[in-house]
Each structure stands twice: as structure tokens, then as C-alpha cells.
CSV table of C-alpha atoms and ligand atoms in Angstrom, one decimal:
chain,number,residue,atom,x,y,z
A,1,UNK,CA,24.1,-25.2,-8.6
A,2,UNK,CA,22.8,-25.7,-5.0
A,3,UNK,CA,19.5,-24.2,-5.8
A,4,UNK,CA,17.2,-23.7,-8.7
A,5,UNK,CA,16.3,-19.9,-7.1
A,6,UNK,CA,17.7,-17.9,-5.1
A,7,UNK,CA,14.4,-14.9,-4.1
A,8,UNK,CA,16.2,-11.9,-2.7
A,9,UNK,CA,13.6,-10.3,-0.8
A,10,UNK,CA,10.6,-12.4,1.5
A,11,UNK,CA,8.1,-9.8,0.8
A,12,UNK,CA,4.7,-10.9,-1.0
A,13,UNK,CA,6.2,-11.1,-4.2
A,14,UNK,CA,9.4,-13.4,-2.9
A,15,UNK,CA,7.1,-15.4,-0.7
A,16,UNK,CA,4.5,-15.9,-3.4
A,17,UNK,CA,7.2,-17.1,-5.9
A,18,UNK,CA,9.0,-19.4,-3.3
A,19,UNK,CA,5.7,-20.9,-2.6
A,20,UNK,CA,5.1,-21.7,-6.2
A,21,UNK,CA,8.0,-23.4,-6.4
A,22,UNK,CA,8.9,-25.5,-3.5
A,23,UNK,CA,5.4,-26.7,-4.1
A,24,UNK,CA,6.9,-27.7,-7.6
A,25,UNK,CA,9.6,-29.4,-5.9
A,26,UNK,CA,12.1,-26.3,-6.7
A,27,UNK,CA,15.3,-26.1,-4.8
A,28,UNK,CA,14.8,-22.9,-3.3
A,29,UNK,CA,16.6,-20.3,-0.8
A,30,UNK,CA,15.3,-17.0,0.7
A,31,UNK,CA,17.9,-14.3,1.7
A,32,UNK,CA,15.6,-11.6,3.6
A,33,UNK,CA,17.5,-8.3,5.0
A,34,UNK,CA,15.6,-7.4,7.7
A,35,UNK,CA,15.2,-9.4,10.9
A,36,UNK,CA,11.9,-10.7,9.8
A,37,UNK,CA,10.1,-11.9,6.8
A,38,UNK,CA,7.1,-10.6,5.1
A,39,UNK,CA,8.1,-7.2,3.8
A,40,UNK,CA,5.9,-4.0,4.2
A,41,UNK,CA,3.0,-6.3,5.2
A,42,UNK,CA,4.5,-8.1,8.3
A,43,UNK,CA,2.6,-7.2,11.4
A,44,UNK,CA,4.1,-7.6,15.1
A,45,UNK,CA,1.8,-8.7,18.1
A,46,UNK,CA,2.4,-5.7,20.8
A,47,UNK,CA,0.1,-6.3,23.9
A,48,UNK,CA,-1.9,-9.1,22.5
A,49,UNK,CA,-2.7,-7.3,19.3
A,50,UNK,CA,-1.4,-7.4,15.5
A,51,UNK,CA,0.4,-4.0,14.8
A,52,UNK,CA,0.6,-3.6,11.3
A,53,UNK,CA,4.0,-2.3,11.1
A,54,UNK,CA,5.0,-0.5,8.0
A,55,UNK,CA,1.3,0.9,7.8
A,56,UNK,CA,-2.3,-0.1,7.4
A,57,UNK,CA,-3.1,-3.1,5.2
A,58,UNK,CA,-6.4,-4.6,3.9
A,59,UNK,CA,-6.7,-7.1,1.9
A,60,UNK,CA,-9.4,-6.2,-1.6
A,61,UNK,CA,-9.2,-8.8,-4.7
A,62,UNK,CA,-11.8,-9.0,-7.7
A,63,UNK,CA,-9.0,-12.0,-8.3
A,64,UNK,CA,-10.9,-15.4,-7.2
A,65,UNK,CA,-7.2,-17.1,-7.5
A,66,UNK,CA,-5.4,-15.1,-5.8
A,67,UNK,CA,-8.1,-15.0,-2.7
A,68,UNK,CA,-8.2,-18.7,-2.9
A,69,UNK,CA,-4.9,-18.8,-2.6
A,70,UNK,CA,-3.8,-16.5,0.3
A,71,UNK,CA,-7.0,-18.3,2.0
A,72,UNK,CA,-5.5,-21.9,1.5
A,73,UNK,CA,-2.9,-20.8,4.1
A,74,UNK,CA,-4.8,-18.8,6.8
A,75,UNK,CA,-8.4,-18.0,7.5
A,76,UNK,CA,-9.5,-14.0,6.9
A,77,UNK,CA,-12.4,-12.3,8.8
A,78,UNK,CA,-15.1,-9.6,7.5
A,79,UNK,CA,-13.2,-6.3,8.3
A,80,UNK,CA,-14.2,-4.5,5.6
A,81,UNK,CA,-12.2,-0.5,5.4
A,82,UNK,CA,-14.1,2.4,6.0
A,83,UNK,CA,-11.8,4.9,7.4
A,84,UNK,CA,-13.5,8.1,8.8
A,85,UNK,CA,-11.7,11.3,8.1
A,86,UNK,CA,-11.8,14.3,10.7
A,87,UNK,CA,-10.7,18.1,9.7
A,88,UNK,CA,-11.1,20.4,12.8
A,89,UNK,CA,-14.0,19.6,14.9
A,90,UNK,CA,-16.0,17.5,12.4
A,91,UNK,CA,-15.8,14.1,10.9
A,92,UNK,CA,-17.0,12.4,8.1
A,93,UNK,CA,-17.3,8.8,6.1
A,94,UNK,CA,-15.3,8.0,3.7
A,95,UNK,CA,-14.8,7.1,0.8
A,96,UNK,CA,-17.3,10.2,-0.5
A,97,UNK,CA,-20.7,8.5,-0.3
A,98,UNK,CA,-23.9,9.7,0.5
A,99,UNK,CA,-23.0,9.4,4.4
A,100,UNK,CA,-20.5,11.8,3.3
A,101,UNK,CA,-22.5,14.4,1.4
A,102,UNK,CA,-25.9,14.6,4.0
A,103,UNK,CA,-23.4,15.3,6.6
A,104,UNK,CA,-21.4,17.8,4.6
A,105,UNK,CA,-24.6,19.5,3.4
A,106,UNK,CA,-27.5,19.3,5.6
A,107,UNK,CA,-30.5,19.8,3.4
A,108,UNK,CA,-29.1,16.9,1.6
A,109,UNK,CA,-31.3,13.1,1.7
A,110,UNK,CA,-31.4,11.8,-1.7
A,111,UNK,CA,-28.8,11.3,-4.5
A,112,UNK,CA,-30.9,13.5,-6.2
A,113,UNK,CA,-30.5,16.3,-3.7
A,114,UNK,CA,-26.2,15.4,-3.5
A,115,UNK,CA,-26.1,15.7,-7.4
A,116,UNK,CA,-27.5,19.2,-6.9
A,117,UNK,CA,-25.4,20.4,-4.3
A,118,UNK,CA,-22.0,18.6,-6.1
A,119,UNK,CA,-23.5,20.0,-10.0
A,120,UNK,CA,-23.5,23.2,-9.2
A,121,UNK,CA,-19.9,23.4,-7.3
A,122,UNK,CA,-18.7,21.4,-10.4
A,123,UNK,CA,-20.1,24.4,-12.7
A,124,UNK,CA,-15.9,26.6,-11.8
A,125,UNK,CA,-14.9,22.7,-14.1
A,126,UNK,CA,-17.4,23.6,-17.0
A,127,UNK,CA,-15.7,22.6,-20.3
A,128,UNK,CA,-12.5,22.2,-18.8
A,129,UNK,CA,-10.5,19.0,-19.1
A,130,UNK,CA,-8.7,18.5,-15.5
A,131,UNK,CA,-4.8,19.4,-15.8
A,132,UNK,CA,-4.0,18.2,-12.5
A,133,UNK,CA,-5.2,16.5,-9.0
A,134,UNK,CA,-7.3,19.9,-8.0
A,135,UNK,CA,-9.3,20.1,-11.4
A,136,UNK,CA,-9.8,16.6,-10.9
A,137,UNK,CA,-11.2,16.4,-7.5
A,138,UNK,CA,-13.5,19.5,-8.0
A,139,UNK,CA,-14.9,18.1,-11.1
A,140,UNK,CA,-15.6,14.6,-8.9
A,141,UNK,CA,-17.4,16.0,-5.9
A,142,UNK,CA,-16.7,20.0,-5.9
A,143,UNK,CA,-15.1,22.8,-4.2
A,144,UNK,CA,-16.3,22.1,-0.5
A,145,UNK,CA,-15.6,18.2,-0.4
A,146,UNK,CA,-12.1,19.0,-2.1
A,147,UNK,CA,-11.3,21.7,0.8
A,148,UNK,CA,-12.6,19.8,3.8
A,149,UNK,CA,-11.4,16.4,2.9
A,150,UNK,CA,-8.7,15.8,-0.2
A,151,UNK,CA,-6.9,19.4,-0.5
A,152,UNK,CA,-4.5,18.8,3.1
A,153,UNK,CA,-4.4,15.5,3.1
A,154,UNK,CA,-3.1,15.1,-0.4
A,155,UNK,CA,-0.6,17.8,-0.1
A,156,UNK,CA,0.5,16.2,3.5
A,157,UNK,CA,1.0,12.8,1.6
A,158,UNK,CA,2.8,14.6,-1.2
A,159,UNK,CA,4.9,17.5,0.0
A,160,UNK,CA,3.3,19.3,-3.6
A,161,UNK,CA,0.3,21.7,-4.2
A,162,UNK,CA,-2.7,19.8,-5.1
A,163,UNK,CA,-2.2,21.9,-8.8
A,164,UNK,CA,1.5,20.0,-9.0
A,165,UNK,CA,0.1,16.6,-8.9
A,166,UNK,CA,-0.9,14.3,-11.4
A,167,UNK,CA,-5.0,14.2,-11.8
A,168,UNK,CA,-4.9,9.8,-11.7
A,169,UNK,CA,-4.1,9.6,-8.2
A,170,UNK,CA,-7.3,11.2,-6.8
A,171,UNK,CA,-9.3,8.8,-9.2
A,172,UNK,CA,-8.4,5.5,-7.3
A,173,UNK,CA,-10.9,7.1,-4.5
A,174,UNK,CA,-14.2,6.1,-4.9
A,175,UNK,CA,-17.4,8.4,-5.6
A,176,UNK,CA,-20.7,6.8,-4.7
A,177,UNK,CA,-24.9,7.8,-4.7
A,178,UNK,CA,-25.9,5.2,-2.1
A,179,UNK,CA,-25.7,5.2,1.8
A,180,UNK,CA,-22.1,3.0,1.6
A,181,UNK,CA,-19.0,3.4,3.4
A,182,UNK,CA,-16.8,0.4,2.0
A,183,UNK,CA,-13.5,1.8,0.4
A,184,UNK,CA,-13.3,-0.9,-1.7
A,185,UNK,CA,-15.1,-1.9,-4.8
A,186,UNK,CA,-13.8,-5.4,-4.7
A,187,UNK,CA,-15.4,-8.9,-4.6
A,188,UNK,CA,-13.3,-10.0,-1.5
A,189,UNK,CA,-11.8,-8.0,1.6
A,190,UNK,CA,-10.8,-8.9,5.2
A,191,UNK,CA,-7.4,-9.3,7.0
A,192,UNK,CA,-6.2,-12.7,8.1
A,193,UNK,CA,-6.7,-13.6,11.6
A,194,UNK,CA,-3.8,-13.8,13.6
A,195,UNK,CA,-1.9,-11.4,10.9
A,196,UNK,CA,-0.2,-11.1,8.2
A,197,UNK,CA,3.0,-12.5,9.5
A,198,UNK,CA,1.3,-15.5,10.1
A,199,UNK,CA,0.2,-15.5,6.6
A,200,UNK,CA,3.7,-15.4,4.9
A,201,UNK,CA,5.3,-17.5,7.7
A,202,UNK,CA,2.8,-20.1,5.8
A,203,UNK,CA,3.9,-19.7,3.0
A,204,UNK,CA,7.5,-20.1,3.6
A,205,UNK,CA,6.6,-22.9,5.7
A,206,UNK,CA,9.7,-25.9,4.8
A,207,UNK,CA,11.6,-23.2,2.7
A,208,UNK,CA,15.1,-22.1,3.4
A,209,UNK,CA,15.3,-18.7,4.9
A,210,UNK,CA,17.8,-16.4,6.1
A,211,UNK,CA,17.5,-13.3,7.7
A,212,UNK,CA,19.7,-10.0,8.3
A,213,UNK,CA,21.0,-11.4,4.7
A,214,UNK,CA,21.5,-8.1,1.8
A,215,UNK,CA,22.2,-9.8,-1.3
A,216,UNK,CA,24.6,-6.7,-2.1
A,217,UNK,CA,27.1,-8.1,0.7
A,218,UNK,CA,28.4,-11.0,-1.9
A,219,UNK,CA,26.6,-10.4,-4.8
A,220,UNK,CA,29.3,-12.9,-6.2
A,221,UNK,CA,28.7,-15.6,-4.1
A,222,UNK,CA,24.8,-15.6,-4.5
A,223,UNK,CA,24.8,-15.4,-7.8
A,224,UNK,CA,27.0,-18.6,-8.4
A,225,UNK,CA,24.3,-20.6,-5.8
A,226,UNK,CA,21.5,-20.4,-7.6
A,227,UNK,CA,20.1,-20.7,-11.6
A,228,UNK,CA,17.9,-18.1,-11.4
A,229,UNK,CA,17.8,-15.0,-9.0
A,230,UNK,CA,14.2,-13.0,-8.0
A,231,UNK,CA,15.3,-10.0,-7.2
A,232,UNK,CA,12.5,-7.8,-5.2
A,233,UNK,CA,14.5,-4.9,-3.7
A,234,UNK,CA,15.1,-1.5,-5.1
A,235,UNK,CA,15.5,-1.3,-8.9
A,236,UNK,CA,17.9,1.2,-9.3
A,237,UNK,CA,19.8,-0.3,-6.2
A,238,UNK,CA,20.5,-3.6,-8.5
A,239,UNK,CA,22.2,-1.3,-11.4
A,240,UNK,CA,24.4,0.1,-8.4
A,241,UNK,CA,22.4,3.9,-9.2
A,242,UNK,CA,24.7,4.0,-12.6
A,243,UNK,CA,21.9,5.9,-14.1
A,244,UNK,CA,21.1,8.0,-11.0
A,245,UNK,CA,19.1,7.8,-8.1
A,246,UNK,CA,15.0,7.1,-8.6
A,247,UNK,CA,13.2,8.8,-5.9
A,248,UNK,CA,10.5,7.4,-3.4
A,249,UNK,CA,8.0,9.4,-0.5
A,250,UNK,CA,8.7,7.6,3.1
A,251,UNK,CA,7.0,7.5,5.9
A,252,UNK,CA,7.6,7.7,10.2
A,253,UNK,CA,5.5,5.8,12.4
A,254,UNK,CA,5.1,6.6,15.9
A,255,UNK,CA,3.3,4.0,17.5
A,256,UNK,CA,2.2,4.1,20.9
A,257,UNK,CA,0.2,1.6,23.4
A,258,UNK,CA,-2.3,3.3,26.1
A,259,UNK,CA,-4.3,2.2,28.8
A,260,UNK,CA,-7.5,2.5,27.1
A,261,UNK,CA,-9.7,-0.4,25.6
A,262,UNK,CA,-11.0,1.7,23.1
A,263,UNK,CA,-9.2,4.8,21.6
A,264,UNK,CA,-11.0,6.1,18.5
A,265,UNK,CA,-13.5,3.7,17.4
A,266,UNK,CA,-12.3,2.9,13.9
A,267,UNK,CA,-9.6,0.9,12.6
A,268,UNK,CA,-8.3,3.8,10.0
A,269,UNK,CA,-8.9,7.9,10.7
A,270,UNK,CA,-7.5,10.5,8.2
A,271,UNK,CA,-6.7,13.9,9.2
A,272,UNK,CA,-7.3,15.8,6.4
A,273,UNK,CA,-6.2,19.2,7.2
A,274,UNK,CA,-2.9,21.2,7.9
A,275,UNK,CA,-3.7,22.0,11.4
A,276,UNK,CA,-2.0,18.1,12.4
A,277,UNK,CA,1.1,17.2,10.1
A,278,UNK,CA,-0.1,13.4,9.9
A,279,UNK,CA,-2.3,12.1,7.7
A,280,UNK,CA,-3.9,8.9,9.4
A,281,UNK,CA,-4.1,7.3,13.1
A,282,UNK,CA,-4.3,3.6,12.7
A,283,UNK,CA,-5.9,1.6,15.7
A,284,UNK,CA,-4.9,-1.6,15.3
A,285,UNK,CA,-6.9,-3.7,17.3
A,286,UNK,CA,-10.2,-2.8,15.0
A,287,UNK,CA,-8.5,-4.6,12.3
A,288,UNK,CA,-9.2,-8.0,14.3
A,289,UNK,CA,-12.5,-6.7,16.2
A,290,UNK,CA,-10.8,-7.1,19.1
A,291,UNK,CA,-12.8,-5.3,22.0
A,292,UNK,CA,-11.5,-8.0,25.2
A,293,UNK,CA,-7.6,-6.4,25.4
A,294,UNK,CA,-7.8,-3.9,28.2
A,295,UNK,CA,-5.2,-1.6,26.0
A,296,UNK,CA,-5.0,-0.3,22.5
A,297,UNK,CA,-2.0,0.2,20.3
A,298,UNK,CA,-2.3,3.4,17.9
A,299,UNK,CA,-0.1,4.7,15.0
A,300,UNK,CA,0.2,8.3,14.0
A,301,UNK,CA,1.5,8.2,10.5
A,302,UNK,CA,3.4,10.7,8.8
A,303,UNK,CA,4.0,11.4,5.4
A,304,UNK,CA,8.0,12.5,4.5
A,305,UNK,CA,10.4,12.5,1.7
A,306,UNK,CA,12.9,10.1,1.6
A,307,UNK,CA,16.4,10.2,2.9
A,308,UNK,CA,19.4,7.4,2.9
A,309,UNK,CA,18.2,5.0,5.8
A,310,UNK,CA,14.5,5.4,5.7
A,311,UNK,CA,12.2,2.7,4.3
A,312,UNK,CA,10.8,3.1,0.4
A,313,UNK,CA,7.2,2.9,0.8
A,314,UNK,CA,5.8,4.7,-2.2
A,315,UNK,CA,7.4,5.3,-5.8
A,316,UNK,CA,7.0,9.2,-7.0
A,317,UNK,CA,5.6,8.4,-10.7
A,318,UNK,CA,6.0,11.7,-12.2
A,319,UNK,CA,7.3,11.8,-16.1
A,320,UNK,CA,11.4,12.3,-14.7
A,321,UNK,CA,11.2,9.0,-12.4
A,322,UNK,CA,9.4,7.0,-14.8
A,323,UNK,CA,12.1,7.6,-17.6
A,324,UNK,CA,14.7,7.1,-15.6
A,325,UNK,CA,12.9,3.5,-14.3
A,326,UNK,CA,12.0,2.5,-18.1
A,327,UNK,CA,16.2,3.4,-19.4
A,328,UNK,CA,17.1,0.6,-15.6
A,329,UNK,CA,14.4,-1.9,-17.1
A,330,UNK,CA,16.7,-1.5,-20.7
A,331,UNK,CA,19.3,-2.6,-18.6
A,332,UNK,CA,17.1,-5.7,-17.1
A,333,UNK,CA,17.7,-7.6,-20.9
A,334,UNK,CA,21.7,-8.3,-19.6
A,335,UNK,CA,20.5,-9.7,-16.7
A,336,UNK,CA,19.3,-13.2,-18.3
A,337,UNK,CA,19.2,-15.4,-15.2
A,338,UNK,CA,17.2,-12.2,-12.9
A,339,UNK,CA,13.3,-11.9,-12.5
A,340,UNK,CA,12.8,-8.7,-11.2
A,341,UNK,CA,9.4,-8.3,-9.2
A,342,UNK,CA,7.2,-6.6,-6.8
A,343,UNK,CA,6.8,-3.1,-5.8
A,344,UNK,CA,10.5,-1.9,-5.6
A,345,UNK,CA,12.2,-3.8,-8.1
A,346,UNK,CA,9.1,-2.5,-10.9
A,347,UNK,CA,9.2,0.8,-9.2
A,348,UNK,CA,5.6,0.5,-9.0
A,349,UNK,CA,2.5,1.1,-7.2
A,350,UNK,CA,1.1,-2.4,-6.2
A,351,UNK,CA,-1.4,-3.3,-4.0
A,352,UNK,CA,-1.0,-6.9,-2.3
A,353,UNK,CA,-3.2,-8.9,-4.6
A,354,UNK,CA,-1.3,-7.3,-7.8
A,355,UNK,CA,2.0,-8.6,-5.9
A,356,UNK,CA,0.5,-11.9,-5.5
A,357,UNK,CA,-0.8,-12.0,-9.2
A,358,UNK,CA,2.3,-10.7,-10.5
A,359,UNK,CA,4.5,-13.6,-8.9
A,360,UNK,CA,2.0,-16.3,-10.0
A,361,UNK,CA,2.3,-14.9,-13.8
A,362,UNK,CA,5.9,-14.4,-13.5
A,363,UNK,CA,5.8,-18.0,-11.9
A,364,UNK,CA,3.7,-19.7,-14.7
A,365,UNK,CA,5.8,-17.7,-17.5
A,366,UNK,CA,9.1,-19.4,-15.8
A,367,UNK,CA,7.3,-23.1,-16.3
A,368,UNK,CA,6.2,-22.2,-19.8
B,1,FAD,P1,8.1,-5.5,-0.1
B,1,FAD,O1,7.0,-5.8,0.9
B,1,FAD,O2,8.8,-4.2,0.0
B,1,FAD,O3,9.2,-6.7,0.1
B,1,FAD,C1,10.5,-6.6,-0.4
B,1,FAD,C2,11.5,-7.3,0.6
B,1,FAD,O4,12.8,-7.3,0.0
B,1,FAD,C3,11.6,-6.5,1.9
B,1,FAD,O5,11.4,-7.4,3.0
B,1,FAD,C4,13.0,-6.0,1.8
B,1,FAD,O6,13.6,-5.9,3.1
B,1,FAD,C5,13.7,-7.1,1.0
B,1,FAD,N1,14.9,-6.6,0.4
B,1,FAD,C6,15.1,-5.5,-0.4
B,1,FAD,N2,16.4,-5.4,-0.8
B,1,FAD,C7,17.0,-6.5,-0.3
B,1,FAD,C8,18.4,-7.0,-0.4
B,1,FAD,N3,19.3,-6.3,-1.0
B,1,FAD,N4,18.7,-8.1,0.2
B,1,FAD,C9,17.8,-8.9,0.9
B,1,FAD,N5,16.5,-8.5,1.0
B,1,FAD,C10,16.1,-7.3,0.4
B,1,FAD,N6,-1.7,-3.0,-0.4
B,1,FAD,C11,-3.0,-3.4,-0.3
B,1,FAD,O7,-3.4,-4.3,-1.0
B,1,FAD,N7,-3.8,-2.9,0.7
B,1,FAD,C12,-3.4,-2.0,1.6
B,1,FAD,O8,-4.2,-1.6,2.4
B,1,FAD,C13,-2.1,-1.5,1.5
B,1,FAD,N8,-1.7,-0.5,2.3
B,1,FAD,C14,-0.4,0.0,2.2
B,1,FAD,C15,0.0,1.0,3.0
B,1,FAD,C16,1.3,1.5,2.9
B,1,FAD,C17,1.7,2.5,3.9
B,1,FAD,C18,2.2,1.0,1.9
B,1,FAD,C19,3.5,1.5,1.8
B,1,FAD,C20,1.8,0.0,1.1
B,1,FAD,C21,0.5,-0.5,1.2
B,1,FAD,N9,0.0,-1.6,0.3
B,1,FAD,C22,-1.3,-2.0,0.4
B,1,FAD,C23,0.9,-2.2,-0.7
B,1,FAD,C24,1.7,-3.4,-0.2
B,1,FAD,O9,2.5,-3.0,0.9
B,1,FAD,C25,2.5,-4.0,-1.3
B,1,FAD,O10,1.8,-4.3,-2.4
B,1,FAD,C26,3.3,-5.3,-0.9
B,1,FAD,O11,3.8,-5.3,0.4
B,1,FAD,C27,4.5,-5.3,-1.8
B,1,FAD,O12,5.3,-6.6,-1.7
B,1,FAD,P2,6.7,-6.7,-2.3
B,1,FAD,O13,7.1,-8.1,-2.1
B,1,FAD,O14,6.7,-6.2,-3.7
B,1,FAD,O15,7.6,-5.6,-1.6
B,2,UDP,N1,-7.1,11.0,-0.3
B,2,UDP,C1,-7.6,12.2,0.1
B,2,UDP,N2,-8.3,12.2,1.4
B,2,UDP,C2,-8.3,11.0,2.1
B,2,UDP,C3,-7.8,9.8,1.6
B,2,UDP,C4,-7.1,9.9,0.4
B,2,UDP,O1,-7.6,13.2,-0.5
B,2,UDP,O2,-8.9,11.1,3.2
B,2,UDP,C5,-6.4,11.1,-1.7
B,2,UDP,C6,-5.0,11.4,-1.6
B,2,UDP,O3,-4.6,12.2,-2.7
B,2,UDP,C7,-4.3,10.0,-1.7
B,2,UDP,C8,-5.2,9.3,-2.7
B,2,UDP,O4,-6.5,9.8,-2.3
B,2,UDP,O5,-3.0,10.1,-2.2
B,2,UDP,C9,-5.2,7.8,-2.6
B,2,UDP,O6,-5.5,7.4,-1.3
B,2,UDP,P1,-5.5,5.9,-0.9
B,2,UDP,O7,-5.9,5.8,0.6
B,2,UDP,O8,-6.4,5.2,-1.8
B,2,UDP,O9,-4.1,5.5,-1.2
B,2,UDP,P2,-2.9,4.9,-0.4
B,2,UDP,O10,-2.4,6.0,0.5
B,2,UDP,O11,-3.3,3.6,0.3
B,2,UDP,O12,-1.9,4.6,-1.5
């Protein structure tokens, strides 16, 4: 065999694996099919500034490992994520903090004085376990907070009624008593300067790479190359869909520059009504602090479901798709020489530092 692995896929969990071991002295190749590496994170410099191109990415660990590790290979600065989030004519912080609730309710200073305000719209939940993502949000922070600011943008993300969804996803937001507007809770948080593509191009750095490369073209071929395969594309797209198609929500970018130093003030602002059909405007530039370029580069996202051709950006983890992900990872156990990782090939929802933990488990499990 010419290589020890062949990593289909130069995303975070192929780079992070490739990394691991070339350093170990691994013959390793990369076979990436788009015409740059770095997966979903990669970020393009338009005008001077980093674009994140498949959408908004900041970096949050509790993991010390994994921070010391992506910091080994580039430096990261302070941006810490506290998107604002506009519906009509007013805006608010987010996540829902006190920021949040003395501007929603204008008698209210104190936590004390938000608890009342947020008890008594939580009274409609009284003795009610929440069956779904409306219940849920109402019994977090109440009727108003769930009409101004979660009830559009969740059902723009979605393309369901908030009463269709499940209740866990509105729990990842956080709900905080003190004058904070971090949407993190992590230890560690900041983007790397100079970008991410910077960041993986680091860790590919003396590692054989090709681009414009499917691994479907010869699966033949690449499988006699190499010992073992990492496989981080689509899961059901490995089985060849023999059990049926899993589905995904996509998204459309439509990026534009201007001739404006300064275009809404904040990296990340969510539109959280129906009266715009996108859900966030990224301005890029805010990622980096960057206040010298005499333009800015903006990025209206929007939510859609997804057809043949598009990207797959988030997996739909209702009962149906995760049944029919569970009877493909049966199939996994006739596949002895294939690691299957990372966010498509676990059908998954992973942020970057659960990629890059993932790959150095799946990495350490290999050596063991
Ligand atoms: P990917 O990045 O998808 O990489 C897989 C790679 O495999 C791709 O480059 C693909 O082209 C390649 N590939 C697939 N099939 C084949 C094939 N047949 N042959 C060759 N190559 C193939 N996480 C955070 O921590 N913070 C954030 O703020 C954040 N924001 C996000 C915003 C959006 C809109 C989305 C969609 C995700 C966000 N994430 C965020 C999650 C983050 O993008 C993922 O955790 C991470 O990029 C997943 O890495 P991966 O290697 O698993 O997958
Ligand atoms: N959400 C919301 N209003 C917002 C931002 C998020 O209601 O302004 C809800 C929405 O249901 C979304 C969920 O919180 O699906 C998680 O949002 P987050 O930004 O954490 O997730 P991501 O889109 O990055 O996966």
C-alpha cells in the first residue's frame, strides 16, 4: 500500500486526523472535492478582508487540548460573538440577557424586576411539560421575547411552525440575569487572525493534497492506495442512498462588497421576523476588528431546504432521519478498513471544537 490513510474530505475532521498522523510519521494523502481545502470553515480574503464563506464561524472550547492545539498553528484574537438581533424598527442583544430584557420592558433594572416580568408571562407554561420548541421558549423567557425574537427566526431557519419542532434546539441559546452579551458559555473564544484557511493550510502543511478530487469517481482505485480510508462526506452518500436518502436544511449566500467602511456595526445581526426572508447579515470585517479597509463585505443568509447541488450545511434530526442514519451506521461494521467522521459522515450537529475532539479520539483509538 502507498499510504497508511487515505482522508476523503480536508474539512476539520480530515485535517485534524491528517495532522495527527503525519506528525506520527503516517504515510498520508488528502483527496478534497472542492477547489480548496478546509471544508465549511474555509474563509476567502475579498477586498483585504476574511469572508467566511459557507457562514459565520466562531471559535468557543471548554476543551484546553483542543485550543492548545488549533493555537499551536495560528494565533486567535478576542472577538468574542454577540450578535444583535433586529425585528422591525428595534434591535436588541442577544443571547437573552439582561441588556435584552430592560430594553424589551422598560421598567425593567434588576434581575429581580426581569424575573417578574418573564414569571408571570411563564404563568400560560404552568404545570405543563414543553412538547415542542414553542412551549419551550415561552417557559425560558415568555410570550413577548418568543414573538419578538425566536418565533420568525426559528421558523425561517426551519421551514416548520415553532409547535413542529423539537423543544432541544431552542435550549442551546443561552438565558442569563446579568448585564452580558457573550453567546458563549465557553472558557476560550476568538477567530484566528488571518482566517481560517490559514489555519487548516497549517495543518496540512507537508501533507499530500489534492483538490477537485470526489472519492466516488474511482472508488476502486482509492481504496487499493491506502490501509485505512477516513471518510468525512455524506453518510448515506458512501452506502450509494441503498437505504434512502437522509435529508439536510441548506443555505444561499449572497454576498456583497460596498463602498462603506462600516455597514452595520456588528460582526453577526439576526432578523428575527417574517417581514425579511433571511435570518442573519454577517459583516465580515468585525470578525478581525478591522476598521482601516475603506470597504466592507456583507452576507445575507438564507435559510432553504435542500435540493441535488446545494451544499449540506445542517442535518434535520427528527425521529425519521435519525433511524434511517442509525440502520447506515449498521452498515458501517462491513466497512473494516473506513473511519467515518465529522459532521456529514455522523450526520450530526458538530461545532468545530467537537470536530476537532472527535478526530483526536478517533486518532488516539486508531494508535490504541
Ligand atoms: P466539512 O467542513 O463539511 O468537511 C467535509 C469535507 O469533505 C468538505 O470539504 C467536502 O467538500 C469534502 N468531501 C465530501 N465528500 C467528498 C468526496 N466524495 N470526495 C472528496 N471530498 C469530499 N461551528 C462552530 O464551532 N462555531 C460556529 O460559529 C459555527 N458556525 C456554523 C455556521 C454554519 C452556517 C454551519 C453550517 C456550521 C457552523 N459550525 C460552527 C459547524 C462547523 O462548520 C463544523 O463543525 C465543521 O466545519 C465540520 O467539519 P467537518 O470536517 O466535519 O465537515
Ligand atoms: N434562535 C432564535 N433567535 C435568534 C437566534 C437563534 O430563535 O436570534 C434559535 C433558533 O431556533 C436556532 C437556535 O436558536 O435554530 C440555535 O441558534 P444558534 O445560533 O445557536 O445555532 P446555529 O444556527 O449556529 O446552529
Amino acid at each position: 500500500m502507498k499510504y497508511d490513510y487515505l482522508i476523503v474530505g480536508s474539512g476539520l475532521f480530515g485535517a485534524t486526523f491528517a495532522n495527527l498522523a503525519k506528525k506520527d510519521g503516517k504515510k498520508v494523502l488528502v483527496i478534497e472535492k472542492r477547489n480548496h481545502i478546509g471544508g465549511n470553515i474555509y474563509t476567502e480574503n475579498i477586498e483585504g478582508i476574511n469572508v467566511h464563506k459557507y457562514g459565520a464561524h466562531i471559535f468557543h472550547t471548554d476543551y484546553k487540548d483542543v485550543w492548545d492545539y488549533v493555537n499551536s498553528f495560528v494565533e486567535f484574537n478576542r472577538y468574542t460573538n454577540s450578535p444583535m438581533a433586529r425585528i422591525g424598527d428595534e434591535i436588541y442583544n442577544m443571547p437573552f440577557n439582561m441588556n435584552t430584557f430592560s430594553k424589551i420592558w422598560n421598567d425593567v433594572f434588576t434581575p429581580t424586576d426581569a424575573l417578574r416580568h418573564i414569571n408571570e408571562e411563564k404563568k400560560e407554561m404552568a404545570g405543563k411539560e414543553p412538547q415542542n420548541l414553542e412551549e419551550q421558549a415561552i417557559s425560558l423567557v415568555g410570550r413577548t421575547i418568543y414573538e419578538k425574537l425566536i418565533k420568525g427566526y426559528t421558523e425561517k431557519q426551519w421551514n416548520r411552525d415553532c409547535k413542529d419542532l423539537p423543544a432541544f434546539i431552542i435550549k442551546r441559546l443561552p438565558v442569563r440575569l446579568i448585564y452580558d452579551n457573550n453567546y458563549f458559555n465557553d472558557k476560550y473564544q476568538g477567530i484566528p487572525i488571518g482566517g481560517y484557511t490559514k489555519l487548516v493550510e497549517k495543518m496540512l502543511d507537508g501533507i499530500e493534497l489534492k483538490l477537485n478530487t470526489n472519492f466516488f469517481d474511482d472508488v476502486e482505485k482509492y481504496k487499493k492506495i491506502a490501509t485505512k480510508i477516513v471518510y468525512t462526506g455524506p453518510l448515506d452518500e458512501y452506502f450509494n442512498y441503498c437505504l434512502g436518502k437522509l435529508e439536510w436544511r441548506s443555505l444561499k449566500f449572497d454576498t456583497k462588497v460596498l463602498n462603506e467602511t462600516n455597514y452595520q456595526g456588528n460582526a453577526v445581526v439576526n432578523y428575527t421576523g417574517h417581514e425579511v426572508e433571511y435570518t442573519r447579515v454577517i459583516e465580515h470585517k468585525h470578525f478581525e476588528f478591522d476598521m482601516e479597509s475603506p470597504k466592507t463585505v456583507i452576507t445575507f443568509e438564507y435559510p432553504c431546504d435542500y435540493e441535488d447541488g446545494m451544499e449540506k450545511y445542517y442535518t434535520l434530526n427528527d425521529s425519521k432521519n435519525e433511524e434511517l442514519a442509525l440502520k447506515y451506521k449498521k452498515l458501517e461494521e462491513n466497512e473494516k478498513n473506513v473511519i467515518f467522521g465529522g459532521r456529514l459522515a455522523e450526520y450530526k450537529y458538530y461545532d468545530m471544537d467537537d470536530v476537532i475532539k472527535s478526530a483526536m479520539t478517533c486518532y488516539n483509538t486508531e494508535l490504541d
